[in-house]
Coordinates of C-alpha atoms in Angstrom, one line a residue:
X1222 CA 76.4 61.7 14.9
X1223 CA 77.9 58.3 15.8
X1224 CA 75.8 55.3 16.9
X1225 CA 77.2 55.5 20.4
X1226 CA 76.4 59.2 20.6
X1227 CA 72.7 58.4 19.8
X1228 CA 72.7 55.5 22.4
X1229 CA 74.1 57.7 25.0
X1230 CA 72.0 60.8 24.8
X1231 CA 71.1 61.5 28.4
X1232 CA 67.7 63.0 27.7
X1233 CA 66.3 59.7 26.3
X1234 CA 67.4 57.6 29.3
X1235 CA 64.7 56.7 31.9
X1236 CA 65.9 58.8 34.9
X1237 CA 63.6 57.1 37.4
X1238 CA 65.5 53.8 37.0
X1239 CA 69.0 55.0 36.0
X1240 CA 69.6 58.5 37.0
X1241 CA 72.4 60.5 35.3
X1242 CA 74.4 57.8 33.6
X1243 CA 77.3 59.8 31.9
X1244 CA 78.5 63.1 30.6
X1245 CA 80.9 62.6 27.8
X1246 CA 80.5 65.6 25.7
X1247 CA 84.1 66.7 26.1
X1248 CA 85.4 63.4 24.8
X1249 CA 86.0 62.9 21.0
X1250 CA 83.4 60.7 19.4
X1251 CA 86.0 58.1 18.2
X1252 CA 87.5 58.0 21.7
X1253 CA 84.0 57.4 23.1
X1254 CA 83.5 54.5 20.8
X1255 CA 87.0 53.0 21.4
X1256 CA 86.8 53.4 25.2
X1257 CA 83.4 51.8 25.4
X1258 CA 84.2 48.8 23.3
X1259 CA 87.5 48.2 25.1
X1260 CA 85.7 48.5 28.5
X1261 CA 83.0 45.9 27.4
X1262 CA 85.8 43.6 26.1
X1263 CA 87.7 43.8 29.3
X1264 CA 84.6 43.5 31.6
X1265 CA 83.3 40.4 29.8
X1266 CA 86.7 38.7 30.0
X1267 CA 86.2 35.3 31.8
X1268 CA 82.5 35.1 30.8
X1269 CA 82.6 33.2 27.5
X1270 CA 78.9 33.7 26.5
X1271 CA 78.8 37.4 27.3
X1272 CA 82.0 38.0 25.5
X1273 CA 81.0 36.0 22.4
X1274 CA 77.6 37.9 22.3
X1275 CA 79.1 41.3 22.2
X1276 CA 81.7 40.3 19.7
X1277 CA 78.8 39.3 17.3
X1278 CA 77.5 42.8 17.5
X1279 CA 80.7 44.7 17.5
X1280 CA 80.2 45.6 21.1
X1281 CA 77.1 47.7 20.6
X1282 CA 75.1 48.0 23.8
X1283 CA 71.7 46.5 24.5
X1284 CA 71.2 47.9 28.0
X1285 CA 72.8 51.3 28.2
X1286 CA 71.6 52.8 24.9
X1287 CA 69.1 55.6 24.8
X1288 CA 66.5 53.4 23.3
X1289 CA 67.2 50.6 25.8
X1290 CA 65.0 52.0 28.6
X1291 CA 62.3 49.3 28.4
X1292 CA 64.9 46.6 28.4
X1293 CA 66.6 48.1 31.5
X1294 CA 63.3 48.6 33.2
X1295 CA 62.2 45.1 32.6
X1296 CA 65.4 43.6 33.7
X1297 CA 65.4 45.5 37.0
X1298 CA 61.8 44.6 37.7
X1299 CA 62.7 41.0 37.1
X1300 CA 65.7 41.1 39.4
X1301 CA 63.7 43.0 42.0
X1302 CA 61.1 40.1 42.1
X1303 CA 63.5 37.2 41.9
X1304 CA 63.0 36.3 45.5
X1305 CA 59.3 35.6 44.7
X1306 CA 60.5 32.5 42.9
X1307 CA 62.8 31.4 45.6
X1308 CA 65.9 32.4 43.9
X1309 CA 69.1 33.5 45.6
X1310 CA 68.5 37.2 44.7
X1311 CA 71.9 38.3 45.9
X1312 CA 73.4 36.8 42.9
X1313 CA 71.8 39.6 40.7
X1314 CA 71.3 42.5 43.1
X1315 CA 69.4 45.2 41.2
X1316 CA 70.8 47.8 43.6
X1317 CA 74.3 46.9 42.5
X1318 CA 73.2 47.4 38.9
X1319 CA 71.5 50.7 39.6
X1320 CA 74.6 51.9 41.3
X1321 CA 76.7 50.9 38.3
X1322 CA 74.5 52.8 36.0
X1323 CA 74.6 55.9 38.3
X1324 CA 78.3 55.8 38.5
X1325 CA 78.8 55.5 34.7
X1326 CA 80.1 59.0 34.0
X1327 CA 82.4 57.9 31.2
X1328 CA 82.3 55.5 28.3
X1329 CA 84.6 53.0 30.2
X1330 CA 82.3 53.1 33.2
X1331 CA 79.2 52.7 31.1
X1332 CA 80.9 49.6 29.4
X1333 CA 81.2 48.1 32.7
X1334 CA 77.6 48.7 33.7
X1335 CA 76.6 47.2 30.2
X1336 CA 78.4 44.0 30.9
X1337 CA 77.2 43.8 34.6
X1338 CA 73.6 44.0 33.3
X1339 CA 74.3 41.3 30.7
X1340 CA 76.0 39.0 33.3
X1341 CA 73.0 39.5 35.7
X1342 CA 70.6 38.8 32.8
X1343 CA 72.2 35.5 31.8
X1344 CA 72.6 34.4 35.5
X1345 CA 68.9 35.2 36.4
X1346 CA 67.7 33.6 33.1
X1347 CA 69.5 30.4 33.7
X1348 CA 68.4 30.2 37.4
X1349 CA 64.7 30.9 36.8
X1350 CA 64.6 28.5 33.7
X1351 CA 66.5 25.6 34.9
X1352 CA 67.4 26.0 38.5
X1353 CA 70.0 27.9 40.6
X1354 CA 71.4 24.8 42.3
X1355 CA 73.5 21.9 40.8
X1356 CA 71.6 18.8 41.9
X1357 CA 74.4 16.3 41.5
X1358 CA 76.7 18.3 43.8
X1359 CA 74.0 18.1 46.5
X1360 CA 73.0 14.4 46.2
X1361 CA 74.7 12.0 43.8
X1362 CA 71.4 10.2 43.4
X1363 CA 69.9 13.2 41.6
X1364 CA 71.3 12.3 38.4
X1365 CA 69.7 15.0 36.1
X1366 CA 71.4 17.0 33.4
X1367 CA 69.9 20.4 33.7
X1368 CA 68.1 21.9 30.7
X1369 CA 70.4 24.8 30.3
X1370 CA 69.8 27.1 27.4
X1371 CA 72.5 28.7 25.3
X1372 CA 73.3 32.1 26.9
X1373 CA 74.4 33.7 23.7
X1374 CA 71.1 32.8 22.0
X1375 CA 69.2 34.0 25.1
X1376 CA 70.9 37.4 24.9
X1377 CA 70.2 37.7 21.2
X1378 CA 66.5 36.7 21.8
X1379 CA 66.3 39.3 24.6
X1380 CA 67.3 41.9 22.0
X1381 CA 64.5 41.1 19.6
X1382 CA 61.6 40.2 21.9
X1383 CA 59.4 42.3 24.0
X1384 CA 61.7 42.7 27.1
X1385 CA 58.9 42.3 29.7
X1386 CA 57.3 39.4 27.8
X1387 CA 60.5 37.7 27.3
X1388 CA 61.4 37.7 31.0
X1389 CA 57.9 36.5 31.9
X1390 CA 58.4 33.6 29.7
X1391 CA 61.4 32.2 31.5
X1392 CA 60.0 30.4 34.5
X1393 CA 58.4 27.0 33.9
X1394 CA 54.9 27.2 32.5
X1395 CA 53.8 23.9 34.0
X1396 CA 50.6 23.6 36.1
X1397 CA 52.8 22.3 39.0
X1398 CA 55.0 25.4 38.9
X1399 CA 51.9 27.7 38.9
X1400 CA 50.3 25.8 41.7
X1401 CA 53.5 25.9 43.7
X1402 CA 53.9 29.6 43.2
X1403 CA 50.2 30.1 44.4
X1404 CA 50.9 27.8 47.6
X1405 CA 54.0 29.8 48.3
X1406 CA 52.0 33.0 48.4
X1407 CA 49.3 31.4 50.6
X1408 CA 51.9 30.1 53.1
X1409 CA 53.6 33.4 53.3
X1410 CA 50.3 35.0 54.1
X1411 CA 49.7 32.4 56.7
X1412 CA 53.1 33.1 58.3
X1413 CA 52.4 36.8 58.3
X1414 CA 49.3 36.1 60.4
X1415 CA 51.3 34.0 62.8
X1416 CA 51.0 30.5 61.2
X1417 CA 48.4 27.8 61.9
X1418 CA 48.1 28.5 65.6
X1419 CA 48.7 26.0 68.6
X1420 CA 49.8 22.5 67.8
X1421 CA 47.4 19.6 68.4
X1422 CA 48.4 17.9 71.7
X1423 CA 48.4 14.2 72.5
X1424 CA 49.0 11.2 70.3
X1425 CA 45.6 10.1 69.1
X1426 CA 42.1 11.5 68.9
X1427 CA 39.0 9.7 67.7
X1428 CA 35.4 10.6 66.4
X1429 CA 33.2 11.2 69.3
X1430 CA 35.8 12.7 71.6
X1431 CA 35.7 16.2 73.1
X1432 CA 37.9 18.5 75.1
X1433 CA 40.8 21.0 74.7
X1434 CA 42.8 18.6 72.3
X1435 CA 39.7 18.3 70.0
X1436 CA 39.3 22.1 70.0
X1437 CA 43.0 22.4 69.0
X1438 CA 42.4 19.9 66.2
X1439 CA 39.4 21.8 65.0
X1440 CA 41.3 25.2 65.0
X1441 CA 44.3 23.7 63.2
X1442 CA 42.0 22.2 60.5
X1443 CA 40.3 25.5 60.0
X1444 CA 43.5 27.4 59.8
X1445 CA 44.9 24.9 57.3
X1446 CA 41.7 25.2 55.1
X1447 CA 40.4 21.7 55.6
X1448 CA 37.4 22.7 57.9
X1449 CA 34.9 25.5 57.6
X1450 CA 34.3 27.9 60.4
X1451 CA 33.0 25.9 63.4
X1452 CA 32.4 26.3 67.2
X1453 CA 32.0 22.6 67.8
X1454 CA 34.0 21.2 70.6
X1455 CA 33.2 17.6 69.5
X1456 CA 35.0 15.4 67.1
X1457 CA 31.9 15.2 64.9
X1458 CA 31.3 14.1 61.3
X1459 CA 32.5 17.3 59.8
X1460 CA 35.7 17.1 61.6
X1461 CA 36.2 13.4 60.6
X1462 CA 35.7 14.3 57.0
X1463 CA 38.3 17.2 57.3
X1464 CA 40.6 14.8 58.9
X1465 CA 40.2 12.4 56.0
X1466 CA 40.9 15.2 53.5
X1467 CA 44.0 16.1 55.4
X1468 CA 45.1 12.5 55.5
X1469 CA 44.5 12.2 51.7
X1470 CA 46.7 15.2 51.0
X1471 CA 49.5 13.8 53.1
X1472 CA 49.7 10.2 51.9
X1473 CA 48.1 8.8 55.1
X1474 CA 45.3 6.2 55.4
X1475 CA 42.1 8.2 55.2
X1476 CA 40.4 6.6 58.2
X1477 CA 39.3 9.8 59.8
X1478 CA 41.1 9.1 63.0
X1479 CA 43.8 11.5 64.1
X1480 CA 46.4 9.0 65.1
X1481 CA 50.1 9.6 65.8
X1482 CA 51.1 9.9 62.1
X1483 CA 48.3 12.3 61.4
X1484 CA 49.0 14.5 64.4
X1485 CA 52.6 14.6 63.6
X1486 CA 51.8 15.8 60.1
X1487 CA 49.3 18.3 61.4
X1488 CA 51.9 19.9 63.6
X1489 CA 54.5 20.5 60.9
X1490 CA 54.7 24.2 61.0
X1491 CA 53.9 26.4 58.0
X1492 CA 57.5 27.5 57.6
X1493 CA 58.6 23.9 57.0
X1494 CA 55.9 23.4 54.4
X1495 CA 57.0 26.7 52.7
X1496 CA 60.6 25.4 52.6
X1497 CA 59.2 22.2 50.9
X1498 CA 57.4 24.4 48.3
X1499 CA 60.5 26.4 47.5
X1500 CA 62.5 23.2 47.1
X1501 CA 59.7 21.8 44.8
X1502 CA 59.9 25.0 42.6
X1503 CA 63.6 24.5 42.3
X1504 CA 63.1 20.9 41.3
X1505 CA 60.5 21.9 38.8
X1506 CA 63.0 24.2 37.2
X1507 CA 65.5 21.3 37.0
X1508 CA 62.9 19.4 35.0
X1509 CA 61.8 22.3 32.7
X1510 CA 61.7 20.2 29.6
X1511 CA 58.9 18.8 27.4
X1512 CA 57.8 15.7 29.2
X1513 CA 56.3 14.0 26.3
X1514 CA 52.8 13.8 25.0
X1515 CA 52.5 10.4 26.8
X1516 CA 54.9 9.9 29.6
X1517 CA 55.2 8.1 32.9
X1518 CA 55.8 9.9 36.1
X1519 CA 57.1 8.2 39.2
X1520 CA 57.1 10.4 42.4
X1521 CA 59.3 8.5 44.9
X1522 CA 58.0 10.2 48.2
X1523 CA 54.4 9.7 47.0
X1524 CA 55.0 6.0 46.3
X1525 CA 52.9 6.4 43.0
X1526 CA 53.4 6.0 39.3
X1527 CA 51.1 7.6 36.7
X1528 CA 50.7 7.5 32.9
X1529 CA 50.0 11.0 31.6
X1530 CA 48.4 11.4 28.3
X1531 CA 48.0 14.9 26.9
X1532 CA 48.5 16.4 30.4
X1533 CA 45.9 14.3 32.0
X1534 CA 46.3 11.2 34.2
X1535 CA 45.1 8.2 32.3
X1536 CA 46.4 5.6 34.8
X1537 CA 47.8 5.5 38.3
X1538 CA 49.1 2.8 40.6
X1539 CA 50.8 2.5 43.9
X1540 CA 54.5 1.6 43.9
X1541 CA 57.3 0.4 46.3
X1542 CA 60.6 2.3 45.9
X1543 CA 64.1 1.8 47.2
X1544 CA 65.0 1.5 50.9
X1545 CA 66.6 4.5 52.7
X1546 CA 69.9 2.6 52.7
X1547 CA 73.1 3.4 51.0
X1548 CA 73.1 1.8 47.5
X1549 CA 69.3 1.2 47.6
X1550 CA 67.7 4.6 47.2
X1551 CA 65.9 5.0 43.9
X1552 CA 67.8 7.7 41.8
X1553 CA 66.1 10.6 40.1
X1554 CA 66.5 10.7 36.3
X1555 CA 64.6 10.7 33.1
X1556 CA 64.8 8.0 30.3
X1557 CA 62.7 6.2 27.7
X1558 CA 60.7 3.1 28.1
X1559 CA 61.3 0.9 25.0
X1560 CA 59.7 -2.5 25.9
X1561 CA 58.3 -4.9 28.5
X1562 CA 59.4 -8.4 29.3
X1563 CA 56.6 -10.9 30.2
X1564 CA 57.7 -13.9 32.4
X1565 CA 61.1 -12.3 33.1
X1566 CA 64.1 -14.0 34.3
X1567 CA 65.7 -12.2 37.3
X1568 CA 69.4 -11.7 36.8
X1569 CA 70.4 -11.0 40.3
X1570 CA 72.4 -7.8 40.4
X1571 CA 76.0 -8.6 41.4
X1572 CA 75.8 -6.3 44.4
X1573 CA 72.9 -8.5 45.8
X1574 CA 74.5 -11.7 44.8
X1575 CA 77.8 -11.0 46.6
X1576 CA 76.6 -9.0 49.6
X1577 CA 73.4 -10.9 50.5
X1578 CA 73.5 -14.3 48.9
X1579 CA 77.2 -15.2 48.9
X1580 CA 77.4 -15.2 52.8
X1581 CA 74.3 -17.4 52.9
X1582 CA 75.9 -19.8 50.3
X1583 CA 79.0 -20.0 52.5
X1584 CA 77.0 -21.2 55.4
X1585 CA 74.8 -23.4 53.4
X1586 CA 75.6 -24.3 49.7
X1587 CA 71.8 -25.1 49.3
X1588 CA 70.5 -21.8 50.5
X1589 CA 68.4 -19.6 48.1
X1590 CA 67.6 -22.8 46.1
X1591 CA 65.3 -21.0 43.9
X1592 CA 68.3 -19.3 42.3
X1593 CA 70.4 -21.0 39.6
X1594 CA 74.3 -20.6 39.8
X1595 CA 75.6 -19.7 36.3
X1596 CA 79.2 -19.5 35.1
X1597 CA 80.7 -16.7 32.8
X1598 CA 79.5 -18.7 29.7
X1599 CA 75.9 -18.9 30.9
X1600 CA 76.1 -22.7 32.0
X1601 CA 74.3 -23.8 35.0
X1602 CA 76.8 -24.9 37.6
X1603 CA 76.0 -27.6 40.3
X1604 CA 76.4 -26.0 43.8
X1605 CA 78.0 -29.3 45.1
X1606 CA 80.9 -28.6 42.7
X1607 CA 81.7 -25.2 44.3
X1608 CA 83.5 -24.4 47.4
X1609 CA 81.8 -21.0 48.2
X1610 CA 84.0 -20.3 51.2
X1611 CA 87.1 -19.6 49.1
X1612 CA 85.4 -16.7 47.3
X1613 CA 85.0 -13.1 48.3
X1614 CA 82.7 -10.4 47.0
X1615 CA 85.4 -9.4 44.5
X1616 CA 86.4 -12.9 43.3
X1617 CA 83.0 -14.6 43.2
X1618 CA 83.0 -15.9 39.5
X1619 CA 79.4 -16.8 39.2
X1620 CA 76.0 -15.1 38.5
X1621 CA 72.7 -16.0 40.0
X1622 CA 69.4 -16.2 38.1
X1623 CA 65.8 -16.9 38.9
X1624 CA 63.9 -18.5 36.0
X1625 CA 60.4 -17.2 35.2
X1626 CA 57.7 -18.3 37.7
X1627 CA 55.0 -16.7 39.9
X1628 CA 57.6 -16.6 42.7
X1629 CA 60.1 -14.7 40.5
X1630 CA 61.3 -11.6 42.3
X1631 CA 60.2 -9.5 39.3
X1632 CA 56.8 -11.0 39.2
X1633 CA 55.2 -11.6 35.8
X1634 CA 56.4 -8.6 33.9
X1635 CA 59.1 -5.8 34.0
X1636 CA 59.1 -2.5 32.1
X1637 CA 62.3 -1.6 30.7
X1638 CA 64.0 1.8 29.9
X1639 CA 67.6 0.7 29.7
X1640 CA 69.8 2.9 31.9
X1641 CA 73.2 2.7 33.6
X1642 CA 71.6 2.6 37.1
X1643 CA 69.8 -0.7 36.3
X1644 CA 66.5 0.8 37.5
X1645 CA 63.2 -0.4 36.0
X1646 CA 59.6 -0.9 36.9
X1647 CA 58.3 -4.4 37.7
X1648 CA 55.7 -6.6 39.2
X1649 CA 56.5 -8.3 42.6
X1650 CA 55.2 -11.3 44.4
X1651 CA 55.3 -9.3 47.6
X1652 CA 51.8 -7.7 47.4
X1653 CA 51.3 -7.1 51.1
X1654 CA 53.7 -4.1 51.0
X1655 CA 51.4 -2.1 48.9
X1656 CA 48.9 -1.8 51.8
X1657 CA 51.4 0.3 53.7
X1658 CA 51.5 4.1 53.7
X1659 CA 55.3 4.2 53.6
X1660 CA 56.5 1.9 50.9
X1661 CA 60.4 2.0 50.7
X1662 CA 61.5 -1.6 50.7
X1663 CA 63.1 -2.3 47.4
X1664 CA 66.8 -2.4 46.3
X1665 CA 66.1 0.7 44.1
X1666 CA 63.9 -0.6 41.4
X1667 CA 60.2 0.5 41.3
X1668 CA 57.7 -2.3 42.2
X1669 CA 54.2 -1.8 40.6
X1670 CA 51.0 -2.7 42.5
X1671 CA 48.9 -3.2 39.4
X1672 CA 51.4 -4.4 36.7
X1673 CA 48.9 -6.1 34.4
X1674 CA 46.7 -3.0 34.2
X1675 CA 49.8 -0.9 33.7
X1676 CA 50.8 -3.2 30.9
X1677 CA 47.3 -3.1 29.3
X1678 CA 47.4 0.8 29.4
X1679 CA 50.8 0.9 27.7
X1680 CA 49.8 -1.6 25.0
X1681 CA 46.5 0.0 24.3
X1682 CA 48.1 2.3 21.7
X1683 CA 49.3 -0.6 19.6
X1684 CA 46.6 -3.3 20.1
X1685 CA 42.9 -3.5 19.8
X1686 CA 43.1 -6.3 22.6
X1687 CA 45.9 -5.4 24.9
X1688 CA 44.7 -7.8 27.5
X1689 CA 44.6 -10.7 25.1
X1690 CA 48.1 -9.8 23.8
X1691 CA 49.5 -9.7 27.2
X1692 CA 47.9 -12.9 28.6
X1693 CA 48.6 -15.0 25.5
X1694 CA 52.3 -14.3 26.2
X1695 CA 51.9 -14.8 29.8
X1696 CA 50.3 -18.2 29.5
X1697 CA 53.3 -19.6 27.6
X1698 CA 55.4 -19.4 30.8
X1699 CA 58.3 -18.5 28.6
X1700 CA 60.2 -15.2 28.7
X1701 CA 58.8 -12.9 26.0
X1702 CA 59.8 -9.4 25.0
X1703 CA 57.1 -6.9 23.7
X1704 CA 58.4 -3.8 22.1
X1705 CA 56.5 -0.6 22.5
X1706 CA 55.6 0.8 19.0
X1707 CA 55.9 4.3 20.6
X1708 CA 58.4 4.6 23.3
X1709 CA 57.5 6.4 26.4
X1710 CA 59.5 8.9 28.4
X1711 CA 59.9 8.0 32.1
X1712 CA 60.5 10.6 34.7
X1713 CA 61.6 9.4 38.1
X1714 CA 61.2 12.4 40.3
X1715 CA 61.1 13.3 44.1
X1716 CA 58.4 15.8 45.2
X1717 CA 57.5 16.3 48.8
X1718 CA 55.2 19.2 47.8
X1719 CA 53.0 18.9 44.7
X1720 CA 49.5 19.7 43.5
X1721 CA 46.9 17.2 42.2
X1722 CA 45.3 17.8 38.8
X1723 CA 42.4 19.5 40.7
X1724 CA 44.9 21.9 42.4
X1725 CA 44.8 20.4 46.0
X1726 CA 48.3 20.7 47.5
X1727 CA 49.9 17.6 48.7
X1728 CA 52.8 17.0 51.0
X1729 CA 54.8 13.9 51.7
X1730 CA 57.6 12.9 54.0
X1731 CA 61.2 13.6 52.9
X1732 CA 62.0 9.8 53.1
X1733 CA 65.6 10.1 51.8
X1734 CA 66.5 13.6 53.4
X1735 CA 67.2 14.9 49.9
X1736 CA 64.9 18.0 50.2
X1737 CA 66.5 18.9 53.5
X1738 CA 70.0 18.8 51.8
X1739 CA 68.7 20.9 48.9
X1740 CA 67.0 23.5 51.2
X1741 CA 70.3 23.7 53.2
X1742 CA 72.2 24.5 50.0
X1743 CA 69.5 27.0 48.9
X1744 CA 69.9 28.8 52.2
X1745 CA 73.6 28.9 51.8
X1746 CA 73.1 30.6 48.4
X1747 CA 70.9 33.2 50.0
X1748 CA 67.3 31.9 49.7
X1749 CA 65.3 32.5 52.9
X1750 CA 61.8 32.1 54.1
X1751 CA 61.9 35.8 55.2
X1752 CA 63.1 37.2 51.9
X1753 CA 60.9 35.0 49.5
X1754 CA 58.5 37.3 48.1
X1755 CA 59.0 40.1 50.6

């Protein structure tokens, strides 16, 4: 009995999933083998990974053999639940695969079904591990290289592992992804019940007030889970605390007053929050990589930077990020912090020097007097010797620099992870901006509210006296580079939906409109609020 005859014995194939796959008893055994192999080779043409995989095993099946029932069943179950992860399930329709198996009445048809299953597997595995969308095609500021796995190796691993266990291992195993999946299910349940009820009317409500608007606020807070069951018609202490909790979870000043911004956030419908969660799940798949035992996490819409040690937040600080203006939005990428510069010199980026400062210098050569004019050889040039009016942005031959000082635009320290985008974290003399809820004011770099404490936390791994080390260098007034003995991965990300370490879901405004663009592309690919998890 040939190998293929053993694989194709109808009695051993799970009828509930596949039906009658084939009847080939009248075909000579060598013809069966040849026809199946040729069909697999033809069907896999154009898919390099699938073709390479079957060549390595001499075209033996992994999905359509008699003993492959558990693998078929596990794959079909995974495909049937793909929409629970917010994936475009139409890419790998299990009904199409079932139909292909049912129609497989010959070795050639069975070969086509075999390859269809393999193609669906590798597409599903890629999408659920590292994302179904290509971020750079959606927004050029999302400069991430997706953590794509080798598809041939994935197929090989699938043949040797527990099928169900292997497929369950594919989605990100991060606490964030788990929390987002739970929030997705909670929001879907809310939508099935009709949402959070009536919107809160008006523009501002304060403690001590009563009336229909306060009742609407109460009901909304109860429905959203911030307030326990209550029949109170007054804006009492319990409601004030609930509003504060809501404000904290939405990046608003927790004053307990339902002002315009708070009411606007309260009235965002559950379906919009669900879309944010589905986008966040896709984003989490894009960053499905080891983050580092110690790493720095910057969340742009949250305006926050954190140091994470062994999965726990060891330091957090407010930050200012790039303006929502072309060329100034902070990009999303990962890199490695190598050193810090104490008392830094600000080498003005050419785009700022030519677009912002050159027009001022044309009007007044003594403008921006805190900046030095430097030629291509690094020599300081007297402004009186330059006719600025004859230069354009493309012909301006000078650079501008600001020496170390307390007025320096970079403040007293900058944290360097050299990258092609010229983005880094740094101090700033403009401290008042950190008091605002919305902090998008920079040219793209990330300004840190507590730069000294941030530096101390980074240096603590290499010095018994990190404060003394830092401040001794600072007192010199001279620029000083301090290398990190252990470099630290930096992940600049963009999450409008995320969970705190204690599991409380947070939402933020889509300040750059990136999530809206991602959601639009996800919808085009077939993801929908109605289908997700249905």
